[in-house]
CSV table of C-alpha atoms and ligand atoms in Angstrom, one decimal:
chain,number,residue,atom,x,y,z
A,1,UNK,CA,73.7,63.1,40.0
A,2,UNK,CA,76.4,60.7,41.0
A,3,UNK,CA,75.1,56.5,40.6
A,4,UNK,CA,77.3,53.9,42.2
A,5,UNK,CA,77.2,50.7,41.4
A,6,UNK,CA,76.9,48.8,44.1
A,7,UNK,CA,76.1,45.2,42.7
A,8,UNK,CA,74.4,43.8,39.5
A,9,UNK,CA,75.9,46.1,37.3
A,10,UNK,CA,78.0,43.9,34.7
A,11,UNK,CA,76.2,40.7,36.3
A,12,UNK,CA,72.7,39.4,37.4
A,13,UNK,CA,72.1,39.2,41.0
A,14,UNK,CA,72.6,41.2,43.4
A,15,UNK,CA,71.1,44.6,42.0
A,16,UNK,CA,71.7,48.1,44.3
A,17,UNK,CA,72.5,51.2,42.7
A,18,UNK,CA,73.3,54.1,44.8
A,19,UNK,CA,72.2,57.8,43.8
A,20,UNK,CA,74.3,60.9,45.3
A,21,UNK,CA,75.3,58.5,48.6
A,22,UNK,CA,71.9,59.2,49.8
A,23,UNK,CA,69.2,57.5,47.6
A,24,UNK,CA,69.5,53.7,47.4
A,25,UNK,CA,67.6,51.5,44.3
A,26,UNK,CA,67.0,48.0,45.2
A,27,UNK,CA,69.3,45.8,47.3
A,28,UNK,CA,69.4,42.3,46.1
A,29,UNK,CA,71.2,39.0,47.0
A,30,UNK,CA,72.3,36.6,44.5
A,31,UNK,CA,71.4,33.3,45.8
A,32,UNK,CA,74.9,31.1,45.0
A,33,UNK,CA,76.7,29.3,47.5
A,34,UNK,CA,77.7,31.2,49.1
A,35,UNK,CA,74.9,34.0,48.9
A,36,UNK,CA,76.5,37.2,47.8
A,37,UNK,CA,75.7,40.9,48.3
A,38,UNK,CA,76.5,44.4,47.2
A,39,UNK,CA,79.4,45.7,47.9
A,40,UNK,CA,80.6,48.4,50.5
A,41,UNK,CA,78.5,50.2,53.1
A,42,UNK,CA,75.7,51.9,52.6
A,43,UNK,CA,73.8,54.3,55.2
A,44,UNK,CA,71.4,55.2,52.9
A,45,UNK,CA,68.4,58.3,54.0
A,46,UNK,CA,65.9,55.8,52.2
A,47,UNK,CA,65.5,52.9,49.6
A,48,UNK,CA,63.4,52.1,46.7
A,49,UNK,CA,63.1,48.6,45.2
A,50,UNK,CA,61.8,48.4,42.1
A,51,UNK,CA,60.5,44.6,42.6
A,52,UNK,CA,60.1,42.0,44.5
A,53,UNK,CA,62.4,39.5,43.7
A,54,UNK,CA,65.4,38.1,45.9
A,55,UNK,CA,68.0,40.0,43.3
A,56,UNK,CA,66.6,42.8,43.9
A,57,UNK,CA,65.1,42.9,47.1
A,58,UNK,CA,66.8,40.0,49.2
A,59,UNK,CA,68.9,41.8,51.2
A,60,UNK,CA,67.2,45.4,52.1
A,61,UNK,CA,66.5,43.9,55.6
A,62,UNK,CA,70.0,44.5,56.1
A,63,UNK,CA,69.6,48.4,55.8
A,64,UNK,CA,67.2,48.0,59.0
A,65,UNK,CA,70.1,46.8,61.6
A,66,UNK,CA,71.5,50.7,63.2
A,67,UNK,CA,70.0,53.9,64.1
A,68,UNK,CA,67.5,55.5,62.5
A,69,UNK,CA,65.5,53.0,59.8
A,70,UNK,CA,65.7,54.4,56.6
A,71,UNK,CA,62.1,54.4,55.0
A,72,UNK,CA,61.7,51.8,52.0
A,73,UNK,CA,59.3,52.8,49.4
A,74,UNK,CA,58.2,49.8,47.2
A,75,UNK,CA,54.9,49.1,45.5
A,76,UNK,CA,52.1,46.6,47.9
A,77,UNK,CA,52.9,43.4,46.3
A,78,UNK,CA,56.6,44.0,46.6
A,79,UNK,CA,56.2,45.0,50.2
A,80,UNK,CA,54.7,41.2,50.7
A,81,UNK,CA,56.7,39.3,48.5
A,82,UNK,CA,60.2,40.9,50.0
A,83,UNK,CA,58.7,40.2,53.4
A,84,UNK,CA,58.3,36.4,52.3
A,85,UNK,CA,61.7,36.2,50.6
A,86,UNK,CA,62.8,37.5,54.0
A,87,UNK,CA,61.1,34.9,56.0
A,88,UNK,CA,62.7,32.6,53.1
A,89,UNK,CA,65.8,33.8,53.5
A,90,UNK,CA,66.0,33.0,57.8
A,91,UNK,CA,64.5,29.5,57.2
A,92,UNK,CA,67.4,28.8,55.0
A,93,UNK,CA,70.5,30.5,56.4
A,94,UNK,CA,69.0,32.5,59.8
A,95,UNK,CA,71.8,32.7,62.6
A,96,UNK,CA,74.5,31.9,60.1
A,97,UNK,CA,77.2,34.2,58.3
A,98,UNK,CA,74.9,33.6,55.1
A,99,UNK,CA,72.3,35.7,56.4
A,100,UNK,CA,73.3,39.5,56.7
A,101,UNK,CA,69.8,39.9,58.9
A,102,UNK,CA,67.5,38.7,62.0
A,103,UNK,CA,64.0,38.4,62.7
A,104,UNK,CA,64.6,41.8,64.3
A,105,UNK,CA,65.4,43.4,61.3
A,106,UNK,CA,62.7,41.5,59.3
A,107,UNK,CA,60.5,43.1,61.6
A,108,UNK,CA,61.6,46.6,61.6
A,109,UNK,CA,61.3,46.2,57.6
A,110,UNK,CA,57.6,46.6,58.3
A,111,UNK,CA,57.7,49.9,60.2
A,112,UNK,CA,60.3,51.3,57.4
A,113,UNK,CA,57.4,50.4,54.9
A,114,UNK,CA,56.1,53.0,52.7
A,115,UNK,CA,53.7,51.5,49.8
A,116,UNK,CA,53.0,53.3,46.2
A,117,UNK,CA,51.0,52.6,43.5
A,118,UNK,CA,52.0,53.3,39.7
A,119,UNK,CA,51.6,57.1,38.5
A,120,UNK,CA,51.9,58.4,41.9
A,121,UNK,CA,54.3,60.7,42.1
A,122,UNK,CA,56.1,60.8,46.0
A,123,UNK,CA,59.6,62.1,48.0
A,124,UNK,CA,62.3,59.9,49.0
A,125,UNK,CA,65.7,61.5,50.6
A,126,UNK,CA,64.8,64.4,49.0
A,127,UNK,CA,63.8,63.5,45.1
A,128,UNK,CA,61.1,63.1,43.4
A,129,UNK,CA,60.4,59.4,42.4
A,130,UNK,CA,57.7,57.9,40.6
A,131,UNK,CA,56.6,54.0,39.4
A,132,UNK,CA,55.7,52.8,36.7
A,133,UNK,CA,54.5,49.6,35.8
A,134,UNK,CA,57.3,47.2,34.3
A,135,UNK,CA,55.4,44.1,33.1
A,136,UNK,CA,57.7,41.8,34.5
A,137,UNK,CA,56.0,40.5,37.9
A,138,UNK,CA,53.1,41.9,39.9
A,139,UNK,CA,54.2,45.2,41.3
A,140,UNK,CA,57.3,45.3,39.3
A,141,UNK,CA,58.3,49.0,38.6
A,142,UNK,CA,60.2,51.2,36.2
A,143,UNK,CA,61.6,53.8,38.7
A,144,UNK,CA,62.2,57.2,38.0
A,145,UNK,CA,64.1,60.0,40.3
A,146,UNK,CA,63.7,63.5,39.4
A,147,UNK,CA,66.4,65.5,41.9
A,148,UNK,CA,65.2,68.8,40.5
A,149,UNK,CA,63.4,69.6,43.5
A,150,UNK,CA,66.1,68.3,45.8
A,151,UNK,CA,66.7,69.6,49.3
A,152,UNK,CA,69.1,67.9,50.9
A,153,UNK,CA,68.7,69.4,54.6
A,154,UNK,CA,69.4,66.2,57.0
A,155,UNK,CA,70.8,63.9,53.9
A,156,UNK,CA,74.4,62.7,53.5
A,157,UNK,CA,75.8,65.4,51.1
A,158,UNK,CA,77.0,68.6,52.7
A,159,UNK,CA,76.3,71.0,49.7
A,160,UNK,CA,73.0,72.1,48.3
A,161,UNK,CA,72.4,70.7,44.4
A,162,UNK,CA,69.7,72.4,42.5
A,163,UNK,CA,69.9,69.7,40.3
A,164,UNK,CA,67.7,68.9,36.9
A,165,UNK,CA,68.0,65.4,36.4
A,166,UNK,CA,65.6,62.3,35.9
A,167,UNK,CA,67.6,59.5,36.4
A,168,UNK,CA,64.7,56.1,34.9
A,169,UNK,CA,66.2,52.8,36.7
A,170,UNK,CA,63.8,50.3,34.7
A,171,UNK,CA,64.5,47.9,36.8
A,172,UNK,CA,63.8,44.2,35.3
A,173,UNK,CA,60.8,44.9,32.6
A,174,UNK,CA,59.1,43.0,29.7
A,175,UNK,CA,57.5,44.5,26.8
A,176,UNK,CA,55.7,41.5,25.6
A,177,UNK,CA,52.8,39.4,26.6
A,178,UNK,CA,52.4,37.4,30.1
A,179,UNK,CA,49.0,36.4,31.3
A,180,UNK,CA,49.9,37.7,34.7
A,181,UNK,CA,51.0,40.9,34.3
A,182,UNK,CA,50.4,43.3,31.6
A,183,UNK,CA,53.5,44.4,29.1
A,184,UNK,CA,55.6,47.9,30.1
A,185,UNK,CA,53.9,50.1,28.0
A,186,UNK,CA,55.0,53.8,30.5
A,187,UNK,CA,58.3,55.6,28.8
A,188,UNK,CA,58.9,58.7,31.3
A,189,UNK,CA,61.5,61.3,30.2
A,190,UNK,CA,64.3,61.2,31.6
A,191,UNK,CA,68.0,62.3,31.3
A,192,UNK,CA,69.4,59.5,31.8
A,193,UNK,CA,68.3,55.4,31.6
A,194,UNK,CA,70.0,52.9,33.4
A,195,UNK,CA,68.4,49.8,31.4
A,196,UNK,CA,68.8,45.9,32.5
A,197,UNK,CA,70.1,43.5,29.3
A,198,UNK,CA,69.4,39.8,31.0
A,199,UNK,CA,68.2,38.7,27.4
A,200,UNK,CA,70.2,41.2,25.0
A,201,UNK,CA,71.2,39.0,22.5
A,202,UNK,CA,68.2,36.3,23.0
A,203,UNK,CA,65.1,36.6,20.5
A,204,UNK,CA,61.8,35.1,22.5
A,205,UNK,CA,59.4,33.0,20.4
A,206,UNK,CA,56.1,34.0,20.4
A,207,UNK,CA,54.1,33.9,23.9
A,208,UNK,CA,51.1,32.4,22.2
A,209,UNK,CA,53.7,29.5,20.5
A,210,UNK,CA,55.4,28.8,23.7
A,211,UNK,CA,52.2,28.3,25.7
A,212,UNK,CA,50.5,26.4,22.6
A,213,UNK,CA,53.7,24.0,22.7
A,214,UNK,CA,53.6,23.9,26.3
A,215,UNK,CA,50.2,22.4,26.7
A,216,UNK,CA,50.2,20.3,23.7
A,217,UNK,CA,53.2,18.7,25.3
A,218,UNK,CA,51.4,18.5,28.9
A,219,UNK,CA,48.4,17.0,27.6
A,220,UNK,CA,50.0,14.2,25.3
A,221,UNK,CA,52.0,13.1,28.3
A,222,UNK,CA,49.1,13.3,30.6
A,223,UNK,CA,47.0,11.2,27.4
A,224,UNK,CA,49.2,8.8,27.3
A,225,UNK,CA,49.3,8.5,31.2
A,226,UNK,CA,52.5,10.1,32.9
A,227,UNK,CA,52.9,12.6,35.4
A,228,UNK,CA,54.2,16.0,34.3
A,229,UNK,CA,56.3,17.8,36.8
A,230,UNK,CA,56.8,22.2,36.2
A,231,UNK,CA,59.4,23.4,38.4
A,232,UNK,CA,58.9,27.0,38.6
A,233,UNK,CA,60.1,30.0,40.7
A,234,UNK,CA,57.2,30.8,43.1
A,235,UNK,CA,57.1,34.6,42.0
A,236,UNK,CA,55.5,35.1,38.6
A,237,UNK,CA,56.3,31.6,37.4
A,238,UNK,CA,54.0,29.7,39.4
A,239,UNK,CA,51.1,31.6,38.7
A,240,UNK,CA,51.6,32.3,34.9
A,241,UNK,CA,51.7,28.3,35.0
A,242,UNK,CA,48.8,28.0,36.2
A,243,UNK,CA,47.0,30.7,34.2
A,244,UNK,CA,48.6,28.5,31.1
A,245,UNK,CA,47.2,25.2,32.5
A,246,UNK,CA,43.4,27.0,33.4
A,247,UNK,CA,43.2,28.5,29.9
A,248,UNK,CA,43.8,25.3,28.6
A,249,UNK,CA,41.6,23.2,30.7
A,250,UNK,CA,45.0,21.0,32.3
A,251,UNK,CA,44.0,20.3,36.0
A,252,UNK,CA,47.1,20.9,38.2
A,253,UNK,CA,48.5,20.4,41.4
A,254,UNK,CA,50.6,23.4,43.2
A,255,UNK,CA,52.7,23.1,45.6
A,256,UNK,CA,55.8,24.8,47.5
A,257,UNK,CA,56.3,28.4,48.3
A,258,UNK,CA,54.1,29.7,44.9
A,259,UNK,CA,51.0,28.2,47.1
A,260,UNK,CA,51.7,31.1,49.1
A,261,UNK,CA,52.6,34.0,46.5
A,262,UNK,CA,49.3,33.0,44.8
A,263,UNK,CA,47.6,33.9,47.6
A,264,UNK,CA,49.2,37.0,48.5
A,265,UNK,CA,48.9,38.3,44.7
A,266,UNK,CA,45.0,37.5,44.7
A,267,UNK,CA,45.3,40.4,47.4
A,268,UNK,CA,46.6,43.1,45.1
A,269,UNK,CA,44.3,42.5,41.9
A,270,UNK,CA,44.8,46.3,40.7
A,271,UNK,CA,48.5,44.7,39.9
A,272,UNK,CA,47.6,41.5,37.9
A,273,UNK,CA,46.4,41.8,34.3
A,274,UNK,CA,43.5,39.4,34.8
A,275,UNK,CA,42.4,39.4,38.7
A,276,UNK,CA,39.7,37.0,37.5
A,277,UNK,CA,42.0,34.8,35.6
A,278,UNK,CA,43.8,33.8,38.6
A,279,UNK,CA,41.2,33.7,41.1
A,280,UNK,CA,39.4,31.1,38.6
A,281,UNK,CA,43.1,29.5,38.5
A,282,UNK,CA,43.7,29.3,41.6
A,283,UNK,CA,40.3,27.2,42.5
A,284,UNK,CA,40.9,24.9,40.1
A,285,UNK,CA,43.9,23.9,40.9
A,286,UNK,CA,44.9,21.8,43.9
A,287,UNK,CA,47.0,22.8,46.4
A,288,UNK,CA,49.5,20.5,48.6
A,289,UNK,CA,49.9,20.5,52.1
A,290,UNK,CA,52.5,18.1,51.6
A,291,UNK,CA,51.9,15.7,54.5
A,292,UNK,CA,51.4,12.4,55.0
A,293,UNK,CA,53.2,11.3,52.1
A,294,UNK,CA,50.6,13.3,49.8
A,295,UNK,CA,53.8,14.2,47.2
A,296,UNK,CA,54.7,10.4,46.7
A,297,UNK,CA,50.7,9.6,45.9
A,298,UNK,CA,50.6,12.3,43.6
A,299,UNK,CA,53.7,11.2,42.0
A,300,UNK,CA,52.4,8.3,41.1
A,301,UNK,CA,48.9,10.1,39.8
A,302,UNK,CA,47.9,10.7,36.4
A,303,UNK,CA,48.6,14.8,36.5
A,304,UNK,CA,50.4,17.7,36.3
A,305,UNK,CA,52.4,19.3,39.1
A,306,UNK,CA,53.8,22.7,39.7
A,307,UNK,CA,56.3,23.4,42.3
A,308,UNK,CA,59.5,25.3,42.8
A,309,UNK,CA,62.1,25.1,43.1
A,310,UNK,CA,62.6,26.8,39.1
A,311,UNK,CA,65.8,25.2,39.0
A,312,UNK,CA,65.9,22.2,41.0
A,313,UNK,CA,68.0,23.2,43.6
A,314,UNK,CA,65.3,22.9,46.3
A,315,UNK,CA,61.9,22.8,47.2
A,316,UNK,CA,59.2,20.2,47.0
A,317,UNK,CA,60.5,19.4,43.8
A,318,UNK,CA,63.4,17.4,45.3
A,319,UNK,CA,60.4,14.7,46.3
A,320,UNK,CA,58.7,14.8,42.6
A,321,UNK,CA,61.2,14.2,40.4
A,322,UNK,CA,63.1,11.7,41.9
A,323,UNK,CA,59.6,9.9,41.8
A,324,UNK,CA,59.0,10.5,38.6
A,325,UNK,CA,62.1,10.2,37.1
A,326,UNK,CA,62.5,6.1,36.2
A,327,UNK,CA,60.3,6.2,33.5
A,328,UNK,CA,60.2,7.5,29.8
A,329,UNK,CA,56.6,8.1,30.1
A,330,UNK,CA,56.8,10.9,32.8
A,331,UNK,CA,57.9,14.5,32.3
A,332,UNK,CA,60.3,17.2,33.4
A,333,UNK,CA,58.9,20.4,31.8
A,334,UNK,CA,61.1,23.3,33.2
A,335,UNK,CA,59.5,26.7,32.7
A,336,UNK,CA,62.3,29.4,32.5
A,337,UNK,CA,66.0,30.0,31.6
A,338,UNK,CA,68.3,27.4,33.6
A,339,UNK,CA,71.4,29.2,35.2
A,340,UNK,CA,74.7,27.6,34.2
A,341,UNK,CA,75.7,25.4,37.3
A,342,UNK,CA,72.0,24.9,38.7
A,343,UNK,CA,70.6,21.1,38.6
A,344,UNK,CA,68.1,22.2,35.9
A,345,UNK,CA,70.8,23.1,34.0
A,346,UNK,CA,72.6,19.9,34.4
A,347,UNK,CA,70.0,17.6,33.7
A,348,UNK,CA,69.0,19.6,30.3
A,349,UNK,CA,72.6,19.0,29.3
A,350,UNK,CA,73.4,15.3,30.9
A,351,UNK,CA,70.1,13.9,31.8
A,352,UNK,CA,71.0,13.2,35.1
A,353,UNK,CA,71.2,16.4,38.2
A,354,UNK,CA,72.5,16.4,41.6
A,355,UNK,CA,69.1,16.3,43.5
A,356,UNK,CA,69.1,16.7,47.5
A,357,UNK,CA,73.3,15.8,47.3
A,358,UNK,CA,72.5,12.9,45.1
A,359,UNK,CA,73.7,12.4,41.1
A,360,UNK,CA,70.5,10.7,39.8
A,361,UNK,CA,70.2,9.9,36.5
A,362,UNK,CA,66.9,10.4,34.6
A,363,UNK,CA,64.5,8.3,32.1
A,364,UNK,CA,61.7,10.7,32.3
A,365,UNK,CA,61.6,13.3,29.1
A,366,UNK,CA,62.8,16.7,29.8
A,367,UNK,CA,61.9,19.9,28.1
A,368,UNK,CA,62.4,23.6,28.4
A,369,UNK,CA,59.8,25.9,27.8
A,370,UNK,CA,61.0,29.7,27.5
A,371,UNK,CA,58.6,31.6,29.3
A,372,UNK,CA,60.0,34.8,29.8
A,373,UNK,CA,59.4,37.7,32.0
A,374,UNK,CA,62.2,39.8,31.0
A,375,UNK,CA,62.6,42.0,27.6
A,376,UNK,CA,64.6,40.1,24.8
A,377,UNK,CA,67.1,41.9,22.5
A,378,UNK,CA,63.8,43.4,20.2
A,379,UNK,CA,61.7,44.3,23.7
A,380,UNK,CA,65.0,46.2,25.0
A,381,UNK,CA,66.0,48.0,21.7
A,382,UNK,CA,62.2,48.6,21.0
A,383,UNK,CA,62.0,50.2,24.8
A,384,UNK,CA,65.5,52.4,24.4
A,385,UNK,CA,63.8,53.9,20.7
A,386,UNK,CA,61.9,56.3,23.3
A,387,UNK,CA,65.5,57.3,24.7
A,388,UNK,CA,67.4,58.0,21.3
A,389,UNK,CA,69.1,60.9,23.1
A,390,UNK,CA,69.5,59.7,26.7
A,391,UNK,CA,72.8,58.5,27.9
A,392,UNK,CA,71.9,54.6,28.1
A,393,UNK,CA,74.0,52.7,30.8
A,394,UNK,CA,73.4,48.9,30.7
A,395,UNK,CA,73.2,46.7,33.9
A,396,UNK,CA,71.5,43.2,34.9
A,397,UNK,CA,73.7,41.0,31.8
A,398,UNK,CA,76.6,38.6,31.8
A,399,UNK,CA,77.6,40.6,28.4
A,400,UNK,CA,76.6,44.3,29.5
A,401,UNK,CA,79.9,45.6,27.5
A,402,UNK,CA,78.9,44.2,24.4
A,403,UNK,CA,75.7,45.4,24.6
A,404,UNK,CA,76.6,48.6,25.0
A,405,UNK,CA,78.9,48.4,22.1
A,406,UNK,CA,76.2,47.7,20.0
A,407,UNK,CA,73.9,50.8,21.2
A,408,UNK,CA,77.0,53.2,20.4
A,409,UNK,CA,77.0,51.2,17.2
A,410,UNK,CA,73.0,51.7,16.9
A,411,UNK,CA,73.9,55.5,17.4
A,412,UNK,CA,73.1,55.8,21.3
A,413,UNK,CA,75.6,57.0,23.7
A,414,UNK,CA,76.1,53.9,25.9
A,415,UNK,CA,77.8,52.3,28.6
A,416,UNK,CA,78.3,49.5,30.9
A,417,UNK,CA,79.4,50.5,34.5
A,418,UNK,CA,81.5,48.0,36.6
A,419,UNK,CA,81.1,46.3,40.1
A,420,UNK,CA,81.6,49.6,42.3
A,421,UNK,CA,82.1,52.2,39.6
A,422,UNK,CA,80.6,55.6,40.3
A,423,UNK,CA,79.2,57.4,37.2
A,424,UNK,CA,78.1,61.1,36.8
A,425,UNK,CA,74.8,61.7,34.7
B,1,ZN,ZN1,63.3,40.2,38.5
């Protein structure tokens, strides 16, 4: 088997991995300014995406512009969320160079839509390629592509391959807790892993301590009566928010694009851990239509509100916290890791961010609560002790190289392919 890397090799962002010029794995955008996107062209015979989030499955409406539509196999909630990041995607850049597709080929996405569930075993371009679930968000999958049944009749290679590989993409996992979604517990063999490393040198704390801090800090600004604003991505973040807050009795608001990933996820409950948990969540908590002035008045309430953006580079959150922001009582609890260069970033270093073009200092406490959805450095290592002897290349990092270092170090043979690089396994 022949893998190029096409994008979010030694970076996050981006993610597509090509398999014998034929098979494509996830097609991802990173969403900088400007948005980037793999590299090269690709004609792939069909796609895979492992789950739905925009690096990994922002740009596979591209794929649906010429000829015959290659068929994308995903898992149901990764059909809908990809479909929404789409929708996203056209709102925000549509009928500009930043956006690589059109409403047409947003459509067409839904015709090339082929839906799996975990454990079920199906052919793409030829292989053999099975999901698994990867604890990260709902309908995240661990991929695996087994060419030993290949027939490559009508796909881009000339030659026949009898091959006898398995080739496990984990795409992004978790090993530990989440009340959303359950941990990665499936390890497949395989011949070969190709293993994200966002957190390889991070430890998490303990779920349970992070939440327990979490609320205890929610509530005592709530007591002593300030508003708490949670930016938090819409996918995964949002609801594991509000999971946190309904397990311990905070009432909530919700608002922005989670509103509507909430609801779509409620429709797939075979792929949350607790269908009951959210349903319960998701009626006690308030959701925002947002007009009227409805944000400023809630601004101004007694309460706790959720909304994206994660990093405070958009979303409703652009009205909450520069109304919440002039006084020490109030709160800014961000939920997640803060990209270098993003306002949430910013403001956890300076105390003041660049909201809606505007430097704006602020009063208001700020905090960062780890929640995690991704492995950390014990999660990975723990995951690649089932692939001792499987050639281990490591993608989706800013320090892949090291990391790989340290495996050989560890006693695994271990790599770290490059923007573009093609690799035999
Ligand atoms: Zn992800």
């Amino acid at each position: 088997m022949e893998v190029t890397f096409l994008g979010g090799a030694d970076e996050i962002g981006r993610s597509a991995v090509l398999v014998d010029d034929s098979l494509l794995l996830d097609y991802g955008m990173a969403s900088e300014s400007p948005p980037q996107y793999p590299v090269g062209d690709v004609n792939p015979d069909a796609v895979v995406v492992s789950h739905g989030h925009l690096d990994h499955a922002g740009a596979v409406p591209a794929l649906m512009g010429s000829g015959d539509l290659p068929p994308v196999h995903w898992t149901p909630p990764t059909r809908e969320l990809a479909t929404t990041l789409a929708e996203d995607t056209l709102k925000l850049h549509g009928s500009t160079p930043r956006c690589p597709f059109t409403d047409t080929d947003v459509r067409r996405l839904t015709q090339a839509s082929v839906t799996h569930g975990y454990g079920e075993p199906f052919e793409a371009a030829g292989y053999e390629v099975t999901f698994f679930n990867a604890g990260h968000i709902p309908g995240s999958a661990h991929v695996l592509v087994d060419d030993s049944e290949v027939r490559r009749t009508s796909g881009n290679r000339t030659q026949s391959d009898d091959g006898d590989t398995r080739l496990l993409y984990t795409g992004d996992f978790h090993t530990g807790d989440q009340r959303l979604v359950a941990p990665s517990t499936a390890r497949p063999d395989a011949d070969a892993v190709i293993c994200e490393s966002t957190y390889s040198d991070v430890t998490h704390e303990a779920r349970d301590t992070v939440e327990q801090r979490f609320a205890e800090s929610v509530k005592q600004t709530v007591w002593e009566g300030g508003t708490v604003v949670v930016p938090a991505f819409a996918i995964g973040r949002t609801q594991e928010a509000m999971l946190v807050c309904a397990a311990n009795d905070i009432d909530c608001y919700v608002d922005g694009m989670g509103q509507r990933v909430t609801k779509q996820l409620k429709r797939h409950p075979e792929f949350l851990r607790d269908a009951d948990a959210l349903r319960g969540a998701t009626s006690s908590a308030r959701f925002v239509t947002g007009g009227d002035g409805q944000r400023e008045r809630i601004a101004q309430q007694n309460t706790v509100i959720i909304t994206t953006s994660g990093m405070l580079n958009g979303g409703p959150a652009m009205t909450y916290v520069p109304a919440v922001r002039h006084h020490p009582t109030n709160k800014v609890a961000l939920t997640g890791y803060q990209v270098e260069g993003t306002p949430g970033r910013q403001l956890l270093d300076t105390g003041s961010a660049e909201l809606d073009g505007r430097v704006m200092p602020v009063s208001a406490q700020v905090e960062l609560h780890e929640f995690s959805a991704h492995a950390d450095r014990d999660g990975l290592l723990g995951f690649l002790e089932s692939y001792r002897d499987t050639p281990v290349l490591a993608v989706h990092g800013d320090r892949t190289a090291a990391f790989a270092e340290e495996l050989r170090g560890e006693g695994f043979e271990a790599s770290a392919p490059t923007l573009g690089e093609t690799v035999t396994v």
